[in-house]
């Protein structure tokens, strides 16, 4: 597979949803830059809310990352889907890191929450988007599930703060006593999202068999 992976870079790069990613990135930077552009001095809670909203915008873009118009053509190939999905993430990861760094630098430093903790929240939100996209690819025949995943993620972002017990501390301010404990739960949630993504990566064996039978010539027999 060592020689195969470099050969996949260009084909996989061509199928990435660059427009959705660029749109989410540009909108996120614009939102983060609002205080600087308007000369406002937001409170710590306002800056935290701004960063959480920006992280959600970025995650909505990542919800489209696994969209692949050629999905049904590439399912039976020797290079399995987990490697192709990992390559997609690897291709956009440097840009995502630079984007989030720019977001943190754009917000006022005086009211910025701890960078490590808010980055954990942003990473978890992105991991949830990828997990949802991987689950949609695994459980459906849809080649472009990104739109449905983005809608589900947006709905979850609205409902979760309303339905989550306050004792969990997921959406508290940095000066709240539950901030550290809440981010322990964010770390667990991130690990769970990555686990779901990994579990949903492989192509189901039954589906591979059906695709193989469809591609077999009509007159071809089975193995002797």
Short mmCIF file of C-alpha atoms in Angstrom, two decimals:
data_model
loop_
_atom_site.label_atom_id
_atom_site.label_comp_id
_atom_site.label_asym_id
_atom_site.label_seq_id
_atom_site.Cartn_x
_atom_site.Cartn_y
_atom_site.Cartn_z
CA UNK A 1 0.00 0.00 0.00
CA UNK A 2 3.00 2.32 0.35
CA UNK A 3 3.16 2.90 -3.38
CA UNK A 4 -0.60 3.11 -3.72
CA UNK A 5 -1.20 5.88 -1.18
CA UNK A 6 0.85 8.60 -2.98
CA UNK A 7 -0.91 7.69 -6.22
CA UNK A 8 -4.27 8.33 -4.52
CA UNK A 9 -3.45 11.87 -3.43
CA UNK A 10 -4.40 13.62 -6.67
CA UNK A 11 -7.57 11.58 -7.41
CA UNK A 12 -8.81 11.94 -3.83
CA UNK A 13 -7.92 15.63 -3.80
CA UNK A 14 -10.04 16.21 -6.89
CA UNK A 15 -13.12 14.70 -5.22
CA UNK A 16 -12.87 16.73 -2.02
CA UNK A 17 -15.70 19.25 -1.44
CA UNK A 18 -13.41 22.27 -1.65
CA UNK A 19 -16.26 24.73 -2.15
CA UNK A 20 -18.07 23.67 1.02
CA UNK A 21 -14.84 23.69 3.00
CA UNK A 22 -13.81 27.10 1.67
CA UNK A 23 -17.25 28.58 2.32
CA UNK A 24 -17.27 27.32 5.92
CA UNK A 25 -13.73 28.54 6.46
CA UNK A 26 -14.40 32.00 5.09
CA UNK A 27 -17.61 32.39 7.09
CA UNK A 28 -15.87 31.22 10.25
CA UNK A 29 -13.06 33.74 9.83
CA UNK A 30 -15.57 36.50 9.18
CA UNK A 31 -17.51 35.66 12.34
CA UNK A 32 -14.33 35.54 14.42
CA UNK A 33 -13.22 38.90 13.03
CA UNK A 34 -16.46 40.73 13.92
CA UNK A 35 -15.20 42.18 17.25
CA UNK A 36 -12.04 43.51 15.61
CA UNK A 37 -13.90 44.93 12.63
CA UNK A 38 -16.49 46.69 14.77
CA UNK A 39 -14.14 47.78 17.56
CA UNK A 40 -16.27 45.96 20.12
CA UNK A 41 -14.88 44.67 23.41
CA UNK A 42 -16.81 41.44 24.06
CA UNK A 43 -17.05 39.86 27.49
CA UNK A 44 -15.37 36.48 28.08
CA UNK A 45 -18.72 34.74 27.75
CA UNK A 46 -19.45 36.49 24.43
CA UNK A 47 -16.02 35.55 23.08
CA UNK A 48 -16.52 31.95 24.20
CA UNK A 49 -19.89 31.84 22.47
CA UNK A 50 -18.32 33.37 19.35
CA UNK A 51 -15.61 30.71 19.26
CA UNK A 52 -18.10 27.90 19.82
CA UNK A 53 -20.20 29.20 16.96
CA UNK A 54 -17.13 29.45 14.74
CA UNK A 55 -16.14 25.88 15.61
CA UNK A 56 -19.64 24.75 14.65
CA UNK A 57 -19.33 26.52 11.29
CA UNK A 58 -16.08 24.69 10.62
CA UNK A 59 -17.64 21.38 11.62
CA UNK A 60 -20.54 21.98 9.22
CA UNK A 61 -17.96 22.22 6.45
CA UNK A 62 -16.31 18.98 7.60
CA UNK A 63 -19.69 17.24 7.44
CA UNK A 64 -19.23 17.25 3.64
CA UNK A 65 -15.68 15.86 3.73
CA UNK A 66 -16.65 12.24 3.03
CA UNK A 67 -18.96 13.09 0.12
CA UNK A 68 -17.64 11.06 -2.81
CA UNK A 69 -19.44 11.03 -6.17
CA UNK A 70 -17.38 7.97 -7.17
CA UNK A 71 -18.16 6.04 -4.01
CA UNK A 72 -19.91 3.12 -5.69
CA UNK A 73 -17.12 2.78 -8.24
CA UNK A 74 -14.32 2.72 -5.68
CA UNK A 75 -15.91 0.34 -3.16
CA UNK A 76 -14.43 -2.88 -4.66
CA UNK A 77 -10.91 -1.51 -5.27
CA UNK A 78 -7.93 -2.93 -3.31
CA UNK A 79 -7.40 0.33 -1.38
CA UNK A 80 -10.01 0.13 1.32
CA UNK A 81 -12.31 2.92 2.40
CA UNK A 82 -10.67 3.62 5.81
CA UNK A 83 -7.43 4.52 4.03
CA UNK A 84 -9.23 6.71 1.51
CA UNK A 85 -11.13 8.48 4.29
CA UNK A 86 -7.96 8.96 6.33
CA UNK A 87 -6.31 10.44 3.26
CA UNK A 88 -9.17 12.92 2.91
CA UNK A 89 -8.69 14.04 6.49
CA UNK A 90 -4.92 14.24 6.07
CA UNK A 91 -5.27 16.47 3.00
CA UNK A 92 -7.40 19.05 4.80
CA UNK A 93 -5.89 18.77 8.30
CA UNK A 94 -3.07 21.33 7.78
CA UNK A 95 -5.55 23.89 6.45
CA UNK A 96 -7.93 23.25 9.35
CA UNK A 97 -5.13 23.73 11.89
CA UNK A 98 -4.07 27.01 10.27
CA UNK A 99 -7.69 28.14 10.06
CA UNK A 100 -8.36 27.51 13.75
CA UNK A 101 -5.11 29.23 14.72
CA UNK A 102 -6.22 32.28 12.74
CA UNK A 103 -9.62 32.17 14.46
CA UNK A 104 -7.99 32.22 17.90
CA UNK A 105 -5.77 35.11 16.91
CA UNK A 106 -8.68 37.12 15.52
CA UNK A 107 -10.70 37.20 18.73
CA UNK A 108 -9.65 39.68 21.46
CA UNK A 109 -6.92 38.15 23.62
CA UNK A 110 -8.25 39.87 26.76
CA UNK A 111 -11.46 37.84 26.69
CA UNK A 112 -10.19 34.69 24.95
CA UNK A 113 -10.88 31.45 26.89
CA UNK A 114 -8.07 28.92 27.51
CA UNK A 115 -6.86 27.99 24.03
CA UNK A 116 -6.36 24.29 24.80
CA UNK A 117 -9.84 23.81 26.23
CA UNK A 118 -11.69 25.64 23.46
CA UNK A 119 -9.59 23.79 20.89
CA UNK A 120 -10.69 20.53 22.50
CA UNK A 121 -14.30 21.64 22.06
CA UNK A 122 -13.68 22.55 18.43
CA UNK A 123 -11.89 19.27 17.75
CA UNK A 124 -14.72 17.31 19.32
CA UNK A 125 -17.30 19.13 17.22
CA UNK A 126 -15.31 18.36 14.08
CA UNK A 127 -14.90 14.72 15.13
CA UNK A 128 -18.65 14.44 15.65
CA UNK A 129 -19.20 15.78 12.13
CA UNK A 130 -16.82 13.18 10.68
CA UNK A 131 -18.39 10.42 12.77
CA UNK A 132 -21.84 11.38 11.52
CA UNK A 133 -20.61 11.46 7.92
CA UNK A 134 -18.92 8.06 8.31
CA UNK A 135 -22.06 6.58 9.84
CA UNK A 136 -24.19 7.96 7.01
CA UNK A 137 -21.82 6.47 4.42
CA UNK A 138 -21.78 3.14 6.24
CA UNK A 139 -25.53 2.83 6.76
CA UNK A 140 -26.84 4.26 3.50
CA UNK A 141 -26.16 4.12 -0.20
CA UNK A 142 -25.95 7.90 -0.45
CA UNK A 143 -22.77 9.10 -2.12
CA UNK A 144 -23.18 12.66 -0.82
CA UNK A 145 -24.67 12.55 2.70
CA UNK A 146 -23.02 15.80 3.75
CA UNK A 147 -26.14 17.95 3.59
CA UNK A 148 -28.16 15.60 5.82
CA UNK A 149 -25.25 15.28 8.25
CA UNK A 150 -24.85 19.06 8.43
CA UNK A 151 -28.56 19.50 9.19
CA UNK A 152 -28.39 16.83 11.91
CA UNK A 153 -25.28 18.45 13.41
CA UNK A 154 -26.89 21.87 13.43
CA UNK A 155 -30.03 20.46 15.09
CA UNK A 156 -27.90 18.69 17.70
CA UNK A 157 -25.98 21.91 18.38
CA UNK A 158 -29.26 23.70 19.11
CA UNK A 159 -30.80 20.97 21.26
CA UNK A 160 -27.78 19.73 23.21
CA UNK A 161 -27.32 22.85 25.40
CA UNK A 162 -31.03 22.71 26.20
CA UNK A 163 -31.15 18.99 27.03
CA UNK A 164 -27.75 18.46 28.65
CA UNK A 165 -27.81 18.42 32.48
CA UNK A 166 -26.12 21.45 34.01
CA UNK A 167 -24.01 19.16 36.17
CA UNK A 168 -22.15 17.97 33.06
CA UNK A 169 -20.61 21.40 32.61
CA UNK A 170 -20.23 21.15 28.83
CA UNK A 171 -21.29 24.73 28.13
CA UNK A 172 -20.09 26.72 31.10
CA UNK A 173 -17.82 29.77 31.35
CA UNK A 174 -14.09 29.42 32.15
CA UNK A 175 -14.59 30.88 35.63
CA UNK A 176 -17.21 28.23 36.46
CA UNK A 177 -16.04 25.55 38.94
CA UNK A 178 -17.24 22.88 36.52
CA UNK A 179 -15.04 24.06 33.61
CA UNK A 180 -12.27 21.47 34.11
CA UNK A 181 -14.67 18.65 34.85
CA UNK A 182 -16.74 19.58 31.82
CA UNK A 183 -13.72 19.38 29.55
CA UNK A 184 -12.94 15.92 30.85
CA UNK A 185 -16.32 15.00 29.40
CA UNK A 186 -15.45 16.81 26.17
CA UNK A 187 -12.36 14.57 25.90
CA UNK A 188 -14.48 11.44 26.44
CA UNK A 189 -16.95 12.66 23.82
CA UNK A 190 -14.11 13.28 21.36
CA UNK A 191 -12.74 9.76 21.91
CA UNK A 192 -16.22 8.30 21.40
CA UNK A 193 -16.65 10.23 18.15
CA UNK A 194 -13.29 9.03 16.82
CA UNK A 195 -14.23 5.45 17.78
CA UNK A 196 -17.52 5.69 15.90
CA UNK A 197 -15.74 7.07 12.87
CA UNK A 198 -13.22 4.21 12.92
CA UNK A 199 -15.95 1.61 13.40
CA UNK A 200 -17.96 2.96 10.47
CA UNK A 201 -14.95 3.16 8.14
CA UNK A 202 -14.83 -0.31 6.57
CA UNK A 203 -17.16 -1.16 3.70
CA UNK A 204 -19.73 -3.80 4.82
CA UNK A 205 -18.72 -7.24 3.53
CA UNK A 206 -22.18 -7.95 2.19
CA UNK A 207 -22.16 -4.76 0.15
CA UNK A 208 -18.72 -5.59 -1.27
CA UNK A 209 -20.00 -8.99 -2.31
CA UNK A 210 -23.00 -7.53 -4.10
CA UNK A 211 -20.82 -5.00 -5.92
CA UNK A 212 -18.45 -7.77 -6.96
CA UNK A 213 -21.29 -9.85 -8.37
CA UNK A 214 -22.61 -6.85 -10.29
CA UNK A 215 -19.23 -6.33 -11.95
CA UNK A 216 -18.71 -9.99 -12.85
CA UNK A 217 -19.35 -10.76 -16.56
CA UNK A 218 -22.59 -12.59 -17.19
CA UNK A 219 -20.92 -15.66 -18.59
CA UNK A 220 -18.21 -15.90 -15.95
CA UNK A 221 -18.41 -18.75 -13.51
CA UNK A 222 -17.26 -18.92 -9.94
CA UNK A 223 -13.86 -20.12 -8.78
CA UNK A 224 -13.08 -23.72 -9.47
#
